Amino acid sequence: MQTRGKVPPERVEKIMDQIEKYIMTRLYKYVFCPETTDDEKKDLAIQKRIRALHWVTPQMLCVPVNEEIPEVSDMVVKAITDIIEMDSKRVPRDKLACITKCSKHIFNAIKITKNEPASADDFLPTLIYIVLKGNPPRLQSNIQYITRFCNPSRLMTGEDGYYFTNLCCAVAFIEKLDAQSLNLSQEDFDRYMSGQTSPRKQESENWSPDACLGVKQMYKNLDLLSQLNERQERIMNEAKKLEKDLIDWTDGIAKEVQDIVEKYPLEIRPPNQSVAAIDSENVENDKLPPPLQPQVYAG
């Protein structure tokens, strides 16, 4: 089109976008997360990882966003909605547009919080927090789909490419996130990952008098759930130990019985022949002497 038709580059790009939209819409179910790849396995892995990191707070990531400000809270919700909505789109360009809208909401939230334009150093931690909080469905499959089928020039240049690169960096950071990344001790990190406790727990005396009652109740419920989880783990461990002790005791008793049977084998003897009573009429078999005959003496 550029060489023969002398079509301007801007028009060529629009035409390519329409061709991409038509082709990818028709082929979506065949080329998105194909069975020949490990996209689905990666989706499950990152989803499980994000669920395990539900306890991460904005303070740990140095996120410059204050969700107590209503406008900022609305921006955070919109950003999460946009990143989740990416999975419902079929065209790579539309998926990129969702990432771009999410990123712009993040920049607005930072700007309102700091009352100044956001920087790149503020944007990436906030994007990581949004991904952790939203846990977008089929995240790796969507990233791979965009990488494979989107117009390369769109990914290499412009704001769409910049925001997409940051999203890939955010996912890579989440996959390798450790105690050092959050300025935590390894012991605390392991406890948070196992669910034994949560850094979100706050005592009632730490709340300000004008704190929202709903937020207080939420943290109280989280504390109770954490305690119940700890109790359940202890009960399960004790139950498994008791089950093992019962199995060991049964096996021990069975072995002792077997040893006794082998050491003192049971002999079954035939029953003795019955002996006739003295007054029985069957005196022939008793081998008794004949009875004394009465003798008469003449007087």
GROMACS .gro file of C-alpha atoms in nm:
model
  299
    1MET     CA    1   0.000   0.000   0.000
    2GLN     CA    2   0.285   0.239   0.069
    3THR     CA    3   0.493   0.156  -0.239
    4ARG     CA    4   0.224   0.110  -0.504
    5GLY     CA    5  -0.078   0.294  -0.373
    6LYS     CA    6   0.119   0.574  -0.210
    7VAL     CA    7  -0.105   0.541   0.096
    8PRO     CA    8   0.005   0.763   0.388
    9PRO     CA    9   0.156   0.574   0.686
   10GLU     CA   10  -0.122   0.689   0.919
   11ARG     CA   11  -0.387   0.538   0.692
   12VAL     CA   12  -0.183   0.220   0.651
   13GLU     CA   13  -0.174   0.178   1.029
   14LYS     CA   14  -0.551   0.220   1.055
   15ILE     CA   15  -0.607  -0.034   0.779
   16MET     CA   16  -0.371  -0.280   0.951
   17ASP     CA   17  -0.563  -0.232   1.274
   18GLN     CA   18  -0.889  -0.323   1.100
   19ILE     CA   19  -0.730  -0.627   0.937
   20GLU     CA   20  -0.589  -0.732   1.274
   21LYS     CA   21  -0.929  -0.690   1.437
   22TYR     CA   22  -1.105  -0.905   1.175
   23ILE     CA   23  -0.847  -1.184   1.165
   24MET     CA   24  -0.785  -1.212   1.539
   25THR     CA   25  -1.156  -1.205   1.623
   26ARG     CA   26  -1.211  -1.501   1.392
   27LEU     CA   27  -0.904  -1.693   1.514
   28TYR     CA   28  -0.923  -1.603   1.884
   29LYS     CA   29  -1.049  -1.937   2.017
   30TYR     CA   30  -0.778  -2.120   1.825
   31VAL     CA   31  -0.474  -1.904   1.902
   32PHE     CA   32  -0.547  -1.781   2.256
   33CYS     CA   33  -0.387  -2.013   2.513
   34PRO     CA   34  -0.334  -2.299   2.265
   35GLU     CA   35  -0.280  -2.651   2.395
   36THR     CA   36   0.065  -2.665   2.237
   37THR     CA   37   0.196  -2.409   2.487
   38ASP     CA   38   0.228  -2.398   2.866
   39ASP     CA   39   0.026  -2.075   2.894
   40GLU     CA   40  -0.243  -2.236   3.110
   41LYS     CA   41   0.018  -2.377   3.349
   42LYS     CA   42   0.172  -2.031   3.384
   43ASP     CA   43  -0.173  -1.880   3.444
   44LEU     CA   44  -0.239  -2.115   3.734
   45ALA     CA   45   0.107  -2.055   3.878
   46ILE     CA   46   0.082  -1.674   3.878
   47GLN     CA   47  -0.275  -1.685   4.008
   48LYS     CA   48  -0.169  -1.908   4.298
   49ARG     CA   49   0.128  -1.682   4.363
   50ILE     CA   50  -0.086  -1.368   4.377
   51ARG     CA   51  -0.333  -1.536   4.614
   52ALA     CA   52  -0.046  -1.627   4.846
   53LEU     CA   53   0.062  -1.260   4.845
   54HIS     CA   54  -0.278  -1.121   4.943
   55TRP     CA   55  -0.129  -0.983   5.265
   56VAL     CA   56   0.109  -0.738   5.091
   57THR     CA   57   0.027  -0.380   5.190
   58PRO     CA   58   0.086  -0.058   4.992
   59GLN     CA   59   0.340   0.049   5.255
   60MET     CA   60   0.556  -0.258   5.186
   61LEU     CA   61   0.570  -0.171   4.816
   62CYS     CA   62   0.618   0.203   4.884
   63VAL     CA   63   0.301   0.280   4.691
   64PRO     CA   64   0.231   0.658   4.695
   65VAL     CA   65  -0.146   0.614   4.694
   66ASN     CA   66  -0.382   0.707   4.977
   67GLU     CA   67  -0.701   0.504   4.934
   68GLU     CA   68  -0.868   0.690   5.218
   69ILE     CA   69  -0.922   0.976   4.973
   70PRO     CA   70  -1.251   0.897   4.794
   71GLU     CA   71  -1.126   1.011   4.453
   72VAL     CA   72  -0.813   0.799   4.486
   73SER     CA   73  -1.016   0.498   4.596
   74ASP     CA   74  -1.237   0.537   4.287
   75MET     CA   75  -0.930   0.552   4.064
   76VAL     CA   76  -0.792   0.234   4.220
   77VAL     CA   77  -1.121   0.052   4.161
   78LYS     CA   78  -1.129   0.169   3.798
   79ALA     CA   79  -0.770   0.056   3.745
   80ILE     CA   80  -0.850  -0.289   3.883
   81THR     CA   81  -1.162  -0.308   3.665
   82ASP     CA   82  -0.964  -0.220   3.352
   83ILE     CA   83  -0.691  -0.477   3.412
   84ILE     CA   84  -0.954  -0.746   3.476
   85GLU     CA   85  -1.153  -0.642   3.168
   86MET     CA   86  -0.849  -0.712   2.951
   87ASP     CA   87  -0.937  -1.084   2.949
   88SER     CA   88  -1.276  -1.016   2.788
   89LYS     CA   89  -1.124  -0.852   2.480
   90ARG     CA   90  -1.029  -1.051   2.169
   91VAL     CA   91  -0.819  -0.809   1.969
   92PRO     CA   92  -0.460  -0.749   2.088
   93ARG     CA   93  -0.504  -0.374   2.038
   94ASP     CA   94  -0.813  -0.376   2.263
   95LYS     CA   95  -0.624  -0.566   2.533
   96LEU     CA   96  -0.348  -0.307   2.513
   97ALA     CA   97  -0.609  -0.033   2.545
   98CYS     CA   98  -0.727  -0.185   2.876
   99ILE     CA   99  -0.370  -0.180   3.007
  100THR     CA  100  -0.334   0.182   2.899
  101LYS     CA  101  -0.659   0.289   3.067
  102CYS     CA  102  -0.555   0.108   3.386
  103SER     CA  103  -0.220   0.285   3.383
  104LYS     CA  104  -0.376   0.628   3.334
  105HIS     CA  105  -0.604   0.571   3.633
  106ILE     CA  106  -0.294   0.481   3.835
  107PHE     CA  107  -0.120   0.803   3.732
  108ASN     CA  108  -0.428   1.003   3.829
  109ALA     CA  109  -0.447   0.832   4.170
  110ILE     CA  110  -0.082   0.913   4.238
  111LYS     CA  111  -0.127   1.271   4.121
  112ILE     CA  112  -0.423   1.328   4.352
  113THR     CA  113  -0.242   1.173   4.647
  114LYS     CA  114   0.087   1.361   4.604
  115ASN     CA  115  -0.070   1.674   4.453
  116GLU     CA  116   0.196   1.662   4.182
  117PRO     CA  117   0.260   1.468   3.861
  118ALA     CA  118   0.356   1.104   3.911
  119SER     CA  119   0.697   0.968   3.815
  120ALA     CA  120   0.798   0.634   3.669
  121ASP     CA  121   0.936   0.531   4.010
  122ASP     CA  122   0.590   0.582   4.158
  123PHE     CA  123   0.405   0.411   3.874
  124LEU     CA  124   0.564   0.062   3.875
  125PRO     CA  125   0.511  -0.013   4.248
  126THR     CA  126   0.152   0.103   4.218
  127LEU     CA  127   0.096  -0.116   3.912
  128ILE     CA  128   0.235  -0.412   4.106
  129TYR     CA  129  -0.010  -0.336   4.388
  130ILE     CA  130  -0.302  -0.314   4.143
  131VAL     CA  131  -0.212  -0.652   3.991
  132LEU     CA  132  -0.186  -0.809   4.337
  133LYS     CA  133  -0.516  -0.661   4.441
  134GLY     CA  134  -0.702  -0.744   4.118
  135ASN     CA  135  -0.545  -1.083   4.037
  136PRO     CA  136  -0.647  -1.059   3.668
  137PRO     CA  137  -0.769  -1.385   3.511
  138ARG     CA  138  -0.541  -1.564   3.264
  139LEU     CA  139  -0.278  -1.295   3.304
  140GLN     CA  140   0.010  -1.483   3.144
  141SER     CA  141  -0.206  -1.601   2.852
  142ASN     CA  142  -0.309  -1.242   2.778
  143ILE     CA  143   0.051  -1.120   2.790
  144GLN     CA  144   0.165  -1.399   2.559
  145TYR     CA  145  -0.127  -1.336   2.322
  146ILE     CA  146  -0.039  -0.966   2.293
  147THR     CA  147   0.330  -1.047   2.243
  148ARG     CA  148   0.260  -1.300   1.966
  149PHE     CA  149  -0.007  -1.126   1.762
  150CYS     CA  150   0.001  -0.753   1.827
  151ASN     CA  151   0.149  -0.518   1.571
  152PRO     CA  152   0.521  -0.508   1.666
  153SER     CA  153   0.545  -0.135   1.602
  154ARG     CA  154   0.273  -0.075   1.859
  155LEU     CA  155   0.463  -0.271   2.124
  156MET     CA  156   0.795  -0.105   2.051
  157THR     CA  157   0.676   0.255   2.048
  158GLY     CA  158   0.416   0.482   2.204
  159GLU     CA  159   0.244   0.477   2.539
  160ASP     CA  160   0.079   0.140   2.475
  161GLY     CA  161   0.418  -0.026   2.444
  162TYR     CA  162   0.549   0.157   2.752
  163TYR     CA  163   0.259   0.048   2.973
  164PHE     CA  164   0.272  -0.308   2.840
  165THR     CA  165   0.644  -0.329   2.920
  166ASN     CA  166   0.573  -0.211   3.275
  167LEU     CA  167   0.304  -0.476   3.314
  168CYS     CA  168   0.551  -0.746   3.210
  169CYS     CA  169   0.800  -0.607   3.463
  170ALA     CA  170   0.532  -0.608   3.735
  171VAL     CA  171   0.450  -0.975   3.669
  172ALA     CA  172   0.820  -1.068   3.673
  173PHE     CA  173   0.862  -0.885   4.004
  174ILE     CA  174   0.566  -1.071   4.159
  175GLU     CA  175   0.706  -1.407   4.049
  176LYS     CA  176   1.042  -1.335   4.218
  177LEU     CA  177   0.913  -1.134   4.515
  178ASP     CA  178   1.086  -1.231   4.840
  179ALA     CA  179   1.144  -1.101   5.193
  180GLN     CA  180   1.425  -0.868   5.085
  181SER     CA  181   1.204  -0.706   4.822
  182LEU     CA  182   0.955  -0.604   5.092
  183ASN     CA  183   1.215  -0.515   5.358
  184LEU     CA  184   1.096  -0.801   5.579
  185SER     CA  185   1.279  -1.067   5.774
  186GLN     CA  186   1.267  -1.415   5.628
  187GLU     CA  187   1.081  -1.536   5.937
  188ASP     CA  188   0.803  -1.278   5.899
  189PHE     CA  189   0.782  -1.341   5.524
  190ASP     CA  190   0.740  -1.716   5.579
  191ARG     CA  191   0.474  -1.658   5.846
  192TYR     CA  192   0.276  -1.427   5.618
  193MET     CA  193   0.305  -1.667   5.323
  194SER     CA  194   0.186  -1.962   5.534
  195GLY     CA  195  -0.111  -1.765   5.666
  196GLN     CA  196  -0.008  -1.794   6.031
  197THR     CA  197  -0.047  -1.420   6.076
  198SER     CA  198  -0.110  -1.106   5.874
  199PRO     CA  199   0.055  -0.763   5.879
  200ARG     CA  200  -0.288  -0.609   5.824
  201LYS     CA  201  -0.394  -0.690   6.181
  202GLN     CA  202  -0.425  -0.381   6.395
  203GLU     CA  203  -0.518  -0.350   6.758
  204SER     CA  204  -0.822  -0.144   6.847
  205GLU     CA  205  -0.622   0.104   7.051
  206ASN     CA  206  -0.425   0.202   6.740
  207TRP     CA  207  -0.734   0.327   6.561
  208SER     CA  208  -0.814   0.694   6.559
  209PRO     CA  209  -1.149   0.793   6.713
  210ASP     CA  210  -1.295   0.892   6.375
  211ALA     CA  211  -1.195   0.567   6.200
  212CYS     CA  212  -1.465   0.392   5.999
  213LEU     CA  213  -1.649   0.127   6.199
  214GLY     CA  214  -1.674  -0.096   5.894
  215VAL     CA  215  -1.296  -0.095   5.849
  216LYS     CA  216  -1.246  -0.174   6.217
  217GLN     CA  217  -1.485  -0.467   6.192
  218MET     CA  218  -1.313  -0.590   5.878
  219TYR     CA  219  -0.972  -0.601   6.045
  220LYS     CA  220  -1.126  -0.763   6.351
  221ASN     CA  221  -1.276  -1.033   6.132
  222LEU     CA  222  -0.942  -1.083   5.959
  223ASP     CA  223  -0.779  -1.127   6.298
  224LEU     CA  224  -1.039  -1.385   6.400
  225LEU     CA  225  -0.996  -1.571   6.072
  226SER     CA  226  -0.622  -1.579   6.124
  227GLN     CA  227  -0.666  -1.721   6.474
  228LEU     CA  228  -0.914  -1.980   6.348
  229ASN     CA  229  -0.669  -2.078   6.078
  230GLU     CA  230  -0.395  -2.129   6.335
  231ARG     CA  231  -0.627  -2.340   6.552
  232GLN     CA  232  -0.736  -2.547   6.255
  233GLU     CA  233  -0.375  -2.618   6.161
  234ARG     CA  234  -0.297  -2.729   6.517
  235ILE     CA  235  -0.604  -2.953   6.527
  236MET     CA  236  -0.516  -3.108   6.192
  237ASN     CA  237  -0.160  -3.173   6.305
  238GLU     CA  238  -0.280  -3.333   6.630
  239ALA     CA  239  -0.537  -3.542   6.441
  240LYS     CA  240  -0.270  -3.670   6.203
  241LYS     CA  241  -0.042  -3.750   6.497
  242LEU     CA  242  -0.324  -3.937   6.675
  243GLU     CA  243  -0.404  -4.131   6.359
  244LYS     CA  244  -0.039  -4.232   6.326
  245ASP     CA  245  -0.024  -4.337   6.695
  246LEU     CA  246  -0.335  -4.553   6.653
  247ILE     CA  247  -0.193  -4.720   6.344
  248ASP     CA  248   0.140  -4.783   6.521
  249TRP     CA  249  -0.039  -4.922   6.828
  250THR     CA  250  -0.254  -5.157   6.616
  251ASP     CA  251   0.049  -5.278   6.425
  252GLY     CA  252   0.239  -5.331   6.751
  253ILE     CA  253  -0.042  -5.538   6.907
  254ALA     CA  254  -0.076  -5.748   6.592
  255LYS     CA  255   0.299  -5.814   6.591
  256GLU     CA  256   0.300  -5.916   6.958
  257VAL     CA  257   0.010  -6.158   6.902
  258GLN     CA  258   0.187  -6.306   6.602
  259ASP     CA  259   0.508  -6.354   6.801
  260ILE     CA  260   0.319  -6.532   7.081
  261VAL     CA  261   0.140  -6.760   6.834
  262GLU     CA  262   0.469  -6.851   6.668
  263LYS     CA  263   0.642  -6.911   7.003
  264TYR     CA  264   0.358  -7.113   7.156
  265PRO     CA  265   0.179  -7.288   6.871
  266LEU     CA  266  -0.167  -7.413   6.944
  267GLU     CA  267  -0.200  -7.796   6.942
  268ILE     CA  268  -0.543  -7.946   6.902
  269ARG     CA  269  -0.564  -8.295   7.061
  270PRO     CA  270  -0.843  -8.547   7.011
  271PRO     CA  271  -1.091  -8.569   7.298
  272ASN     CA  272  -1.045  -8.849   7.562
  273GLN     CA  273  -1.279  -9.153   7.557
  274SER     CA  274  -1.560  -9.120   7.798
  275VAL     CA  275  -1.544  -9.337   8.113
  276ALA     CA  276  -1.860  -9.515   8.213
  277ALA     CA  277  -2.002  -9.453   8.554
  278ILE     CA  278  -1.975  -9.716   8.825
  279ASP     CA  279  -2.346  -9.783   8.827
  280SER     CA  280  -2.362  -9.808   8.455
  281GLU     CA  281  -2.493 -10.126   8.297
  282ASN     CA  282  -2.203 -10.134   8.053
  283VAL     CA  283  -1.964 -10.307   8.289
  284GLU     CA  284  -1.788 -10.510   8.020
  285ASN     CA  285  -1.607 -10.217   7.877
  286ASP     CA  286  -1.503 -10.086   8.214
  287LYS     CA  287  -1.263 -10.374   8.281
  288LEU     CA  288  -1.388 -10.395   8.634
  289PRO     CA  289  -1.382 -10.721   8.834
  290PRO     CA  290  -1.711 -10.902   8.859
  291PRO     CA  291  -1.922 -10.819   9.155
  292LEU     CA  292  -1.893 -11.027   9.468
  293GLN     CA  293  -2.149 -11.299   9.496
  294PRO     CA  294  -2.322 -11.326   9.832
  295GLN     CA  295  -2.231 -11.635  10.025
  296VAL     CA  296  -2.458 -11.811  10.266
  297TYR     CA  297  -2.307 -11.964  10.579
  298ALA     CA  298  -2.496 -12.231  10.763
  299GLY     CA  299  -2.536 -12.141  11.113
   0.00000   0.00000   0.00000
